[in-house]
Short mmCIF file of C-alpha atoms in Angstrom, two decimals:
data_model
loop_
_atom_site.label_atom_id
_atom_site.label_comp_id
_atom_site.label_asym_id
_atom_site.label_seq_id
_atom_site.Cartn_x
_atom_site.Cartn_y
_atom_site.Cartn_z
CA UNK A 236 85.54 108.98 92.23
CA UNK A 237 83.12 106.48 91.03
CA UNK A 238 82.54 103.16 92.55
CA UNK A 239 81.20 100.02 90.96
CA UNK A 240 78.62 99.13 93.70
CA UNK A 241 78.41 96.73 96.35
CA UNK A 242 81.51 98.16 98.06
CA UNK A 243 82.05 97.17 101.53
CA UNK A 244 80.24 99.36 104.10
CA UNK A 245 80.59 97.41 107.26
CA UNK A 246 83.61 95.47 107.84
CA UNK A 247 87.12 96.94 106.42
CA UNK A 248 85.53 99.69 104.49
CA UNK A 249 88.64 99.59 102.10
CA UNK A 250 87.31 101.72 99.22
CA UNK A 251 85.27 104.28 101.34
CA UNK A 252 88.27 104.54 103.35
CA UNK A 253 90.04 105.96 100.16
CA UNK A 254 87.06 108.08 99.68
CA UNK A 255 87.64 109.57 102.92
CA UNK A 256 91.34 110.04 102.66
CA UNK A 257 91.04 112.35 99.57
CA UNK A 258 89.12 114.66 101.41
CA UNK A 259 91.00 118.22 101.60
CA UNK A 260 93.26 118.90 104.34
CA UNK A 261 91.42 120.12 107.53
CA UNK A 262 87.84 119.17 106.35
CA UNK A 263 86.52 115.80 107.05
CA UNK A 264 82.84 116.87 107.00
CA UNK A 265 80.89 114.22 104.78
CA UNK A 266 77.47 114.70 103.28
CA UNK A 267 75.90 111.67 102.05
CA UNK A 268 72.77 112.30 99.36
CA UNK A 269 70.36 109.35 98.77
CA UNK A 270 68.74 111.04 95.90
CA UNK A 271 69.10 107.93 93.72
CA UNK A 272 67.74 105.64 96.42
CA UNK A 273 63.85 105.00 97.09
CA UNK A 274 64.93 103.55 100.52
CA UNK A 275 67.08 106.72 102.08
CA UNK A 276 65.84 105.59 105.29
CA UNK A 277 67.64 102.41 105.04
CA UNK A 278 70.96 103.25 103.30
CA UNK A 279 71.61 106.65 105.08
CA UNK A 280 72.34 105.23 108.45
CA UNK A 281 74.68 102.53 106.97
CA UNK A 282 76.94 105.28 105.36
CA UNK A 283 76.70 107.41 108.30
CA UNK A 284 77.99 104.79 110.44
CA UNK A 285 80.84 103.75 108.06
CA UNK A 286 82.01 107.64 107.53
CA UNK A 287 81.85 108.10 111.15
CA UNK A 288 84.02 104.87 111.93
CA UNK A 289 86.61 106.39 109.27
CA UNK A 290 86.75 109.35 111.58
CA UNK A 291 84.56 112.19 109.79
CA UNK A 292 84.07 115.00 112.07
CA UNK A 293 80.36 115.27 111.01
CA UNK A 294 78.24 113.26 108.65
CA UNK A 295 75.29 114.97 107.05
CA UNK A 296 72.68 112.72 105.44
CA UNK A 297 70.39 114.21 103.07
CA UNK A 298 67.43 112.04 101.28
CA UNK A 299 66.83 114.56 98.55
CA UNK A 300 63.84 112.93 97.00
CA UNK A 301 62.37 115.61 94.99
CA UNK A 302 63.24 118.97 93.56
CA UNK A 303 62.14 121.11 96.64
CA UNK A 304 64.49 119.32 98.56
CA UNK A 305 67.32 119.92 95.90
CA UNK A 306 66.68 123.67 96.18
CA UNK A 307 66.72 123.90 100.11
CA UNK A 308 69.02 126.18 101.25
CA UNK A 309 70.06 124.27 104.12
CA UNK A 310 71.01 121.28 101.93
CA UNK A 311 73.04 123.96 99.87
CA UNK A 312 74.72 125.32 103.32
CA UNK A 313 75.65 121.57 104.24
CA UNK A 314 77.31 120.64 100.78
CA UNK A 315 79.52 124.06 101.18
CA UNK A 316 80.91 122.93 104.36
CA UNK A 317 81.51 119.50 103.37
CA UNK A 318 85.12 118.07 101.93
CA UNK A 319 83.20 114.94 100.79
CA UNK A 320 80.35 114.60 98.97
CA UNK A 321 78.98 110.91 98.42
CA UNK A 322 76.08 109.98 96.25
CA UNK A 323 74.34 106.61 97.09
CA UNK A 324 73.34 103.96 94.59
CA UNK A 325 69.82 103.33 93.52
CA UNK A 326 68.45 104.68 90.23
CA UNK A 327 70.31 107.14 88.23
CA UNK A 328 67.18 108.90 86.64
CA UNK A 329 65.89 109.16 90.01
CA UNK A 330 68.98 111.09 91.02
CA UNK A 331 69.34 113.27 88.04
CA UNK A 332 65.70 114.04 87.84
CA UNK A 333 65.69 115.33 91.36
CA UNK A 334 68.94 117.28 91.37
CA UNK A 335 69.69 118.25 87.73
CA UNK A 336 69.74 121.89 87.25
CA UNK A 337 69.27 122.68 91.00
CA UNK A 338 71.06 124.82 93.46
CA UNK A 339 72.26 121.65 95.20
CA UNK A 340 73.96 120.56 92.12
CA UNK A 341 75.54 123.86 91.39
CA UNK A 342 76.96 123.78 95.00
CA UNK A 343 78.50 120.30 94.32
CA UNK A 344 80.24 121.52 90.98
CA UNK A 345 81.51 124.40 92.96
CA UNK A 346 82.81 122.33 95.77
CA UNK A 347 84.31 119.94 93.18
CA UNK A 348 86.24 122.92 91.75
CA UNK A 349 87.38 123.86 95.03
CA UNK A 350 89.08 120.50 95.84
CA UNK A 351 86.36 118.62 97.79
CA UNK A 352 86.13 114.88 96.58
CA UNK A 353 82.79 114.02 95.10
CA UNK A 354 82.31 110.26 94.96
CA UNK A 355 79.32 108.10 93.85
CA UNK A 356 78.44 104.37 94.09
CA UNK A 357 76.45 102.20 91.56
CA UNK A 358 73.78 104.48 90.21
CA UNK A 359 75.76 107.31 91.87
CA UNK A 360 78.57 106.61 89.96
CA UNK A 361 76.90 106.25 86.44
CA UNK A 362 75.31 109.68 86.77
CA UNK A 363 78.58 111.70 87.20
CA UNK A 364 79.66 112.05 83.87
CA UNK A 365 77.98 114.40 81.22
CA UNK A 366 76.43 111.46 79.48
CA UNK A 367 74.61 108.73 81.75
CA UNK A 368 73.82 105.20 80.84
CA UNK A 369 70.65 104.11 82.51
CA UNK A 370 69.56 101.14 81.14
CA UNK A 371 69.64 98.29 78.57
CA UNK A 372 69.46 94.57 79.27
CA UNK A 373 72.71 92.19 78.35
CA UNK A 374 70.39 90.22 76.05
CA UNK A 375 69.33 93.18 73.96
CA UNK A 376 72.68 94.65 73.76
CA UNK A 377 74.31 95.60 70.67
CA UNK A 378 70.87 96.31 69.07
CA UNK A 379 70.58 99.83 67.89
CA UNK A 380 68.63 101.69 70.65
CA UNK A 381 69.22 99.19 73.59
CA UNK A 382 71.33 101.37 75.55
CA UNK A 383 69.43 104.38 77.17
CA UNK A 384 71.34 107.19 77.49
CA UNK A 385 70.55 110.58 79.05
CA UNK A 386 72.22 113.66 80.39
CA UNK A 387 74.34 113.02 83.43
CA UNK A 388 74.98 115.53 86.28
CA UNK A 389 78.12 116.66 84.14
CA UNK A 390 80.90 116.42 87.24
CA UNK A 391 83.24 114.84 84.63
CA UNK A 392 83.32 114.88 80.94
CA UNK A 393 84.53 112.85 78.07
CA UNK A 394 83.49 109.41 79.48
CA UNK A 395 80.74 107.31 80.48
CA UNK A 396 80.60 105.14 83.39
CA UNK A 397 78.87 101.73 83.74
CA UNK A 398 78.73 99.78 87.10
CA UNK A 399 78.36 96.09 88.24
CA UNK A 400 80.23 95.73 85.16
CA UNK A 401 81.77 92.26 85.22
CA UNK A 402 78.98 90.41 87.13
CA UNK A 403 76.31 91.62 84.76
CA UNK A 404 78.52 91.26 81.59
CA UNK A 405 77.87 94.63 80.39
CA UNK A 406 80.69 95.22 77.82
CA UNK A 407 78.10 95.42 75.01
CA UNK A 408 76.44 98.34 76.60
CA UNK A 409 79.58 100.35 76.53
CA UNK A 410 80.53 99.20 72.98
CA UNK A 411 77.28 100.39 71.71
CA UNK A 412 77.43 103.70 73.48
CA UNK A 413 81.12 104.09 71.90
CA UNK A 414 79.88 103.31 68.50
CA UNK A 415 77.51 106.15 68.92
CA UNK A 416 80.16 108.34 69.99
CA UNK A 417 83.57 107.19 69.72
CA UNK A 418 84.84 110.39 71.53
CA UNK A 419 83.54 109.19 74.97
CA UNK A 420 85.86 106.79 76.86
CA UNK A 421 83.74 103.86 78.37
CA UNK A 422 84.72 103.07 81.96
CA UNK A 423 82.99 99.74 83.37
CA UNK A 424 83.64 99.49 87.15
CA UNK A 425 83.32 95.87 88.47
CA UNK A 426 81.81 95.31 91.94
CA UNK A 427 84.27 96.23 94.71
CA UNK A 428 86.31 98.39 92.51
CA UNK A 429 86.66 102.29 92.05
CA UNK A 430 88.22 104.67 89.77
CA UNK A 431 89.73 108.04 91.18
CA UNK A 432 89.68 110.79 88.65
CA UNK A 433 92.70 113.10 89.36
CA UNK A 434 92.46 116.84 88.54
CA UNK A 435 94.81 116.03 85.71
CA UNK A 436 92.18 113.68 84.25
CA UNK A 437 94.31 110.61 84.97
CA UNK A 438 92.26 107.77 86.16
CA UNK A 439 93.36 105.35 89.08
CA UNK A 440 92.06 102.19 89.96
CA UNK A 441 91.41 100.80 93.49
CA UNK A 442 89.84 98.17 95.25
CA UNK A 443 90.08 94.26 94.78
CA UNK A 444 87.93 94.05 91.55
CA UNK A 445 88.29 95.22 87.96
CA UNK A 446 87.84 98.41 85.99
CA UNK A 447 87.48 97.83 82.00
CA UNK A 448 88.30 100.43 79.64
CA UNK A 449 86.47 100.57 76.19
CA UNK A 450 88.36 103.08 74.08
CA UNK A 451 86.15 103.38 70.65
CA UNK A 452 88.26 106.19 69.57
CA UNK A 453 90.19 104.18 66.83
CA UNK A 454 86.83 102.60 65.51
CA UNK A 455 87.60 101.70 62.12
CA UNK A 456 83.70 101.25 61.04
CA UNK A 457 80.31 100.77 62.16
CA UNK A 458 77.12 100.66 60.69
CA UNK A 459 75.05 102.40 63.71
CA UNK A 460 73.97 105.33 61.88
CA UNK A 461 72.50 103.27 58.90
CA UNK A 462 70.35 100.91 61.14
CA UNK A 463 66.81 100.89 62.07
CA UNK A 464 65.87 100.46 65.90
CA UNK A 465 66.57 96.87 67.15
CA UNK A 466 68.88 95.82 64.12
CA UNK A 467 72.29 94.46 65.33
CA UNK A 468 75.03 96.96 65.48
CA UNK A 469 78.60 95.82 63.76
CA UNK A 470 81.66 97.60 65.37
CA UNK A 471 85.15 97.25 64.00
CA UNK A 472 88.13 97.85 66.33
CA UNK A 473 87.37 98.65 69.72
CA UNK A 474 90.36 98.57 72.40
CA UNK A 475 89.70 96.81 75.61
CA UNK A 476 91.78 97.23 78.71
CA UNK A 477 91.20 95.50 81.92
CA UNK A 478 92.73 97.45 85.01
CA UNK A 479 93.44 96.31 88.39
CA UNK A 480 94.17 98.05 91.72
CA UNK A 481 97.16 100.40 91.32
CA UNK A 482 97.06 100.52 87.37
CA UNK A 483 95.59 103.69 85.47
CA UNK A 484 94.59 105.60 82.45
CA UNK A 485 95.18 108.93 80.96
CA UNK A 486 91.75 109.75 79.78
CA UNK A 487 92.81 112.34 77.21
CA UNK A 488 96.04 110.76 75.96
CA UNK A 489 94.20 107.39 75.86
CA UNK A 490 97.08 105.78 77.54
CA UNK A 491 97.33 102.65 79.94
CA UNK A 492 99.50 103.30 82.80
CA UNK A 493 101.08 100.16 84.56
CA UNK A 494 101.60 100.67 88.34
CA UNK A 495 105.13 102.38 87.81
CA UNK A 496 103.61 104.76 85.25
CA UNK A 497 100.88 105.46 87.18
CA UNK A 498 102.74 106.48 90.27
CA UNK A 499 105.31 108.55 88.03
CA UNK A 500 102.35 110.74 86.66
CA UNK A 501 100.80 111.04 89.76
CA UNK A 502 103.86 112.53 91.45
CA UNK A 503 104.47 114.70 88.31
CA UNK A 504 101.08 116.59 88.95
CA UNK A 505 102.21 117.28 92.64
CA UNK A 506 105.10 119.30 92.01
CA UNK A 507 104.00 122.96 92.19
CA UNK B 230 80.95 75.71 60.96
CA UNK B 231 80.46 76.77 64.50
CA UNK B 232 77.03 77.70 65.69
CA UNK B 233 76.41 79.83 69.00
CA UNK B 234 73.46 77.81 70.51
CA UNK B 235 69.55 78.26 70.58
CA UNK B 236 69.66 78.14 66.66
CA UNK B 237 66.12 77.65 65.29
CA UNK B 238 65.61 73.74 64.78
CA UNK B 239 61.68 73.75 64.05
CA UNK B 240 60.50 76.79 62.06
CA UNK B 241 62.54 78.34 59.33
CA UNK B 242 66.03 76.55 60.26
CA UNK B 243 67.74 79.56 58.91
CA UNK B 244 71.23 78.35 59.99
CA UNK B 245 70.84 74.85 59.65
CA UNK B 246 69.91 75.50 56.16
CA UNK B 247 73.25 77.21 55.82
CA UNK B 248 75.03 74.14 57.28
CA UNK B 249 73.22 71.76 54.76
CA UNK B 250 74.10 74.26 51.73
CA UNK B 251 77.39 73.64 52.37
CA UNK B 252 77.49 69.93 51.85
CA UNK B 253 79.76 68.96 48.91
CA UNK B 254 77.91 68.55 45.71
CA UNK B 255 76.08 65.09 45.16
CA UNK B 256 76.23 64.26 48.78
CA UNK B 257 73.47 65.16 50.96
CA UNK B 258 73.85 62.29 53.67
CA UNK B 259 74.00 63.74 57.28
CA UNK B 260 75.39 62.40 60.45
CA UNK B 261 74.41 64.07 63.77
CA UNK B 262 76.55 63.04 66.75
CA UNK B 263 75.06 63.63 70.18
CA UNK B 264 78.08 62.67 72.07
CA UNK B 265 78.08 66.04 74.17
CA UNK B 266 74.70 65.43 75.07
CA UNK B 267 73.12 63.58 78.16
CA UNK B 268 69.88 63.34 76.41
CA UNK B 269 70.59 62.07 73.01
CA UNK B 270 67.17 60.27 72.81
CA UNK B 271 65.56 63.69 73.14
CA UNK B 272 67.76 65.79 70.89
CA UNK B 273 68.55 63.43 67.94
CA UNK B 274 65.17 63.20 66.67
CA UNK B 275 64.66 66.89 66.53
CA UNK B 276 67.86 67.27 64.25
CA UNK B 277 66.86 64.24 62.32
CA UNK B 278 63.51 65.98 61.64
CA UNK B 279 65.16 69.11 60.85
CA UNK B 280 67.71 67.85 58.33
CA UNK B 281 65.07 65.76 56.64
CA UNK B 282 62.93 68.87 56.21
CA UNK B 283 65.93 70.48 54.70
CA UNK B 284 66.23 67.58 52.05
CA UNK B 285 68.78 65.35 53.35
CA UNK B 286 68.61 61.85 51.54
CA UNK B 287 69.47 60.23 54.88
CA UNK B 288 70.21 61.25 58.19
CA UNK B 289 72.35 59.17 60.51
CA UNK B 290 72.03 59.75 64.29
CA UNK B 291 74.85 58.47 66.61
CA UNK B 292 74.50 58.74 70.57
CA UNK B 293 77.99 58.02 70.92
CA UNK B 294 77.91 58.19 74.48
CA UNK B 295 81.28 56.28 75.22
CA UNK B 296 84.64 55.35 73.69
CA UNK B 297 83.33 52.03 72.97
CA UNK B 298 80.68 53.69 70.61
CA UNK B 299 83.49 56.06 69.39
CA UNK B 300 85.32 53.08 67.87
CA UNK B 301 82.30 51.34 66.15
CA UNK B 302 83.19 50.54 62.67
CA UNK B 303 79.69 50.87 61.85
CA UNK B 304 79.86 54.70 63.13
CA UNK B 305 83.05 55.24 61.18
CA UNK B 306 81.43 53.71 57.98
CA UNK B 307 78.47 56.21 58.47
CA UNK B 308 80.82 59.06 58.90
CA UNK B 309 82.83 58.20 55.67
CA UNK B 310 79.64 58.32 53.52
CA UNK B 311 78.38 61.61 55.14
CA UNK B 312 78.65 65.38 53.65
CA UNK B 313 77.58 66.97 56.68
CA UNK B 314 78.83 65.93 60.11
CA UNK B 315 77.01 67.88 62.73
CA UNK B 316 77.87 67.78 66.80
CA UNK B 317 74.74 68.57 69.02
CA UNK B 318 75.22 70.90 72.10
CA UNK B 319 75.74 69.51 75.56
CA UNK B 320 78.83 69.58 77.55
CA UNK B 321 81.98 69.82 75.62
CA UNK B 322 84.04 67.59 78.03
CA UNK B 323 81.52 64.74 77.39
CA UNK B 324 82.07 65.22 73.81
CA UNK B 325 85.97 65.23 73.85
CA UNK B 326 86.32 62.56 76.67
CA UNK B 327 84.21 60.21 74.32
CA UNK B 328 85.71 60.74 70.81
CA UNK B 329 89.20 62.39 71.56
CA UNK B 330 91.72 60.19 69.83
CA UNK B 331 89.26 57.73 68.59
CA UNK B 332 88.46 56.29 65.24
CA UNK B 333 85.42 58.16 64.88
CA UNK B 334 87.48 61.49 65.07
CA UNK B 335 89.94 60.37 62.72
CA UNK B 336 87.22 59.81 60.15
CA UNK B 337 85.70 62.92 60.81
CA UNK B 338 89.05 64.70 60.61
CA UNK B 339 89.52 62.98 56.90
CA UNK B 340 86.17 63.95 55.73
CA UNK B 341 86.81 67.44 56.82
CA UNK B 342 90.09 67.52 54.75
CA UNK B 343 88.02 65.86 51.79
CA UNK B 344 85.44 68.79 51.62
CA UNK B 345 82.47 67.66 53.98
CA UNK B 346 80.93 70.10 56.37
CA UNK B 347 81.80 69.71 59.94
CA UNK B 348 79.31 71.92 62.21
CA UNK B 349 78.59 72.17 65.99
CA UNK B 350 76.32 74.02 68.12
CA UNK B 351 76.91 75.06 71.62
CA UNK B 352 79.35 72.59 73.23
CA UNK B 353 79.59 71.24 69.85
CA UNK B 354 80.94 74.39 68.72
CA UNK B 355 83.26 75.14 71.72
CA UNK B 356 84.98 71.55 71.15
CA UNK B 357 85.83 72.08 67.48
CA UNK B 358 89.37 74.22 68.02
CA UNK B 359 92.51 72.75 69.38
CA UNK B 360 92.06 74.30 72.52
CA UNK B 361 88.67 74.65 74.30
CA UNK B 362 86.89 76.60 76.75
CA UNK B 363 84.78 74.41 79.04
CA UNK B 364 83.65 76.47 82.01
CA UNK B 365 84.35 79.66 84.38
CA UNK B 366 81.68 81.65 85.78
CA UNK B 367 81.30 85.22 84.45
CA UNK B 368 81.60 86.41 88.25
CA UNK B 369 84.81 84.88 88.46
CA UNK B 370 86.17 85.92 85.31
CA UNK B 371 89.60 87.76 85.00
CA UNK B 372 90.74 85.85 88.02
CA UNK B 373 93.58 83.77 87.12
CA UNK B 374 92.42 80.13 86.64
CA UNK B 375 88.98 81.24 86.43
CA UNK B 376 88.48 80.05 82.75
CA UNK B 377 88.86 76.26 82.23
CA UNK B 378 90.71 75.22 79.08
CA UNK B 379 91.34 71.85 77.86
CA UNK B 380 92.33 70.22 74.56
CA UNK B 381 89.47 70.13 72.10
CA UNK B 382 89.09 68.10 68.91
CA UNK B 383 91.46 69.92 66.71
CA UNK B 384 89.50 70.27 63.82
CA UNK B 385 90.46 74.16 63.34
CA UNK B 386 93.39 75.75 64.82
CA UNK B 387 94.50 79.18 65.82
CA UNK B 388 91.38 80.17 67.51
CA UNK B 389 89.02 79.37 70.57
CA UNK B 390 85.29 79.44 70.41
CA UNK B 391 82.74 80.53 72.99
CA UNK B 392 79.04 80.09 72.66
CA UNK B 393 76.12 81.58 74.19
CA UNK B 394 78.35 84.83 74.18
CA UNK B 395 76.49 87.82 74.58
CA UNK B 396 73.31 86.68 76.76
CA UNK B 397 75.78 85.44 79.18
CA UNK B 398 78.32 88.19 78.94
CA UNK B 399 81.32 85.92 78.49
CA UNK B 400 83.58 88.74 77.38
CA UNK B 401 85.97 88.12 80.28
CA UNK B 402 86.51 84.25 79.52
CA UNK B 403 88.05 84.91 76.05
CA UNK B 404 90.05 88.02 77.53
CA UNK B 405 91.58 85.49 79.99
CA UNK B 406 92.14 83.23 77.40
CA UNK B 407 93.83 85.80 75.09
CA UNK B 408 96.18 86.77 77.85
CA UNK B 409 97.30 83.16 78.39
CA UNK B 410 98.05 82.88 74.60
CA UNK B 411 97.75 86.08 72.75
CA UNK B 412 98.29 84.02 69.29
CA UNK B 413 94.80 82.49 69.80
CA UNK B 414 91.89 84.43 68.52
CA UNK B 415 88.89 84.53 70.62
CA UNK B 416 85.60 83.89 68.81
CA UNK B 417 82.74 84.61 70.86
CA UNK B 418 79.16 83.36 69.25
CA UNK B 419 76.06 84.83 70.22
CA UNK B 420 72.58 83.03 70.20
CA UNK B 421 71.27 82.31 66.89
CA UNK B 422 74.59 83.20 65.13
CA UNK B 423 77.01 81.11 63.54
CA UNK B 424 80.56 81.06 62.05
CA UNK B 425 81.53 79.55 58.63
CA UNK B 426 85.23 79.02 58.67
CA UNK B 427 86.15 78.51 54.93
CA UNK B 428 89.21 76.55 53.82
CA UNK B 429 91.15 79.80 53.35
CA UNK B 430 90.64 80.57 56.85
CA UNK B 431 88.32 83.41 56.35
CA UNK B 432 85.27 83.35 58.80
CA UNK B 433 82.04 84.29 57.79
CA UNK B 434 79.24 85.45 60.15
CA UNK B 435 75.67 84.05 59.20
CA UNK B 436 72.37 84.36 61.49
CA UNK B 437 70.50 87.07 63.14
CA UNK B 438 73.00 87.47 66.35
CA UNK B 439 76.42 88.71 66.89
CA UNK B 440 79.86 87.37 66.61
CA UNK B 441 82.50 89.15 68.72
CA UNK B 442 86.23 88.64 67.96
CA UNK B 443 88.64 89.14 70.81
CA UNK B 444 92.19 89.52 69.08
CA UNK B 445 94.82 89.53 71.94
CA UNK B 446 97.70 89.50 69.53
CA UNK B 447 98.49 93.14 70.04
CA UNK B 448 98.40 92.71 73.91
CA UNK B 449 100.73 95.36 75.05
CA UNK B 450 101.08 93.92 79.00
CA UNK B 451 99.65 91.37 81.06
CA UNK B 452 100.53 90.52 84.85
CA UNK B 453 98.82 87.12 84.23
CA UNK B 454 102.25 85.07 84.63
CA UNK B 455 103.08 86.58 87.76
CA UNK B 456 99.72 86.02 89.48
CA UNK B 457 98.57 83.25 91.94
CA UNK B 458 95.38 81.47 91.14
CA UNK B 459 92.34 83.70 91.92
CA UNK B 460 94.31 87.08 91.83
CA UNK B 461 92.70 89.64 89.39
CA UNK B 462 94.05 89.59 85.78
CA UNK B 463 95.36 92.93 84.15
CA UNK B 464 95.29 93.35 80.36
CA UNK B 465 96.43 96.18 78.31
CA UNK B 466 95.00 96.42 74.83
CA UNK B 467 92.70 93.75 73.49
CA UNK B 468 90.82 94.54 70.14
CA UNK B 469 87.36 93.67 70.25
CA UNK B 470 85.12 93.54 66.87
CA UNK B 471 81.40 92.88 66.74
CA UNK B 472 80.39 91.15 63.62
CA UNK B 473 77.10 90.85 62.15
CA UNK B 474 75.72 88.50 59.32
CA UNK B 475 77.63 89.03 55.90
CA UNK B 476 80.80 90.43 57.89
CA UNK B 477 84.04 88.33 58.10
CA UNK B 478 87.46 88.17 59.69
CA UNK B 479 90.54 86.73 58.01
CA UNK B 480 91.95 84.64 61.00
CA UNK B 481 95.74 84.76 59.99
CA UNK B 482 95.97 88.41 58.79
CA UNK B 483 93.80 89.67 61.73
CA UNK B 484 91.60 91.54 59.39
CA UNK B 485 87.92 92.66 59.95
CA UNK B 486 86.09 92.29 56.55
CA UNK B 487 82.94 94.61 56.03
CA UNK B 488 80.41 92.81 53.71
CA UNK B 489 82.05 93.86 50.44
CA UNK B 490 85.32 92.80 51.33
CA UNK B 491 84.14 89.54 52.74
CA UNK B 492 82.55 89.01 49.13
CA UNK B 493 85.57 89.76 47.24
CA UNK B 494 87.75 87.44 49.63
CA UNK B 495 85.33 84.67 49.09
CA UNK B 496 85.07 85.18 45.40
CA UNK B 497 89.04 85.02 45.20
CA UNK B 498 89.04 81.54 46.53
CA UNK B 499 86.89 80.20 43.81
CA UNK B 500 89.17 80.99 40.94
CA UNK B 501 90.94 77.84 40.15
#
């Protein structure tokens, strides 16, 4: 699950409640990883309190500020026990440079395959895909090279996630990223919104905000390959959707799902 | 012609030069109207100097701050003489409330039909169409009612113009406007960019910035009609294009024109 940032952590916990609700049957242990954050001592207690209020049997908090900590067998053991693995916000490069290629990331990948819920907010959401967006000011956007991309954690493929999307007007970042590789779906998550990516690769929107889908697969033309750095990028034919809570999107079929369709698709997958 | 705002007025005047170049043969008189501005005394001399540098035979400046001035026969006479009619930036409601339905606007409409170039920057661009966007914070965007629309000057139809588009991340404003009426094309003009709308309703981009086209005509679904004010708007299938200088768009055919296509289409119209 990817959260757009600024989710409520202290009052009704609407989004975190849904993270917790996705935990596998019989396992309500949560591990919170603050590798993206430079202030883990401030942020970890907030999430500990939130997940405890939600009924977690145990909450493990890991500051995980360097590669030594990302190789710590005790951290691996805590991840292997947990049904919910949560990445805080901060700086996505701080996160990937600490845990990329580490035993901790390998343990998370295995837990994800075995049914644990992996969630991240803000930078922790942006880092989940194979390719990660980590910077680029809105003012420079749609100039070749303005969007910075790097290899992400690889916990979900075929899409890129940008957070704080509406307030910071980040449409152009995902448009440029889509022009570079139209095969990658752009997922822009607004404040107090989140997406659940189900195992059948259907994306479900929750929260009171928006999720913007930027689909460049039908891109008709772009000049991006021919440009020098800093020159303005032309893009013909990007498809944009604005999704709200209860709506969904089939990532591989590139299909918008209104509430009824989403319900039907999610029921289907439950049939054994 | 509609200009995104912040165009260069003092050094190379790239965009204003193109405004001036569109003046009809043998008429290089310019009238600058500061009805949108609350500081006409500051802004008018800047444009006077710019158009004089470009070779205007005469530059008339009109503060036009109220309806009395918009009915002044002398102002009408100056407009009737001029080959270029230019609206400054400021507040678009200031502009429409002063000159809407006035003898001055009627004179501008007639001059436009007779081949004079009508141009506006920022608020002066936003006010040109029949429907005008005049407010709505990016943070509230895509919430029903967040975008404020009103009747514009009606000098161009079938589209809505938003300015300062990229720096202020205004995608959601035109998406919401398009969901309310998918027949209206959204034209978002970036800083130091402009569109020329030719008589055959082909739009041509000039300047070093971007023009974003938001085409809602193929909107597949939206909940906007069913919502209460402030609720989040869902939108399925908006088509977005990012155009740069030399690219164009056929407003009625809804067709993106790359540089070669634009050149061909603009040549066509010259054949008598």
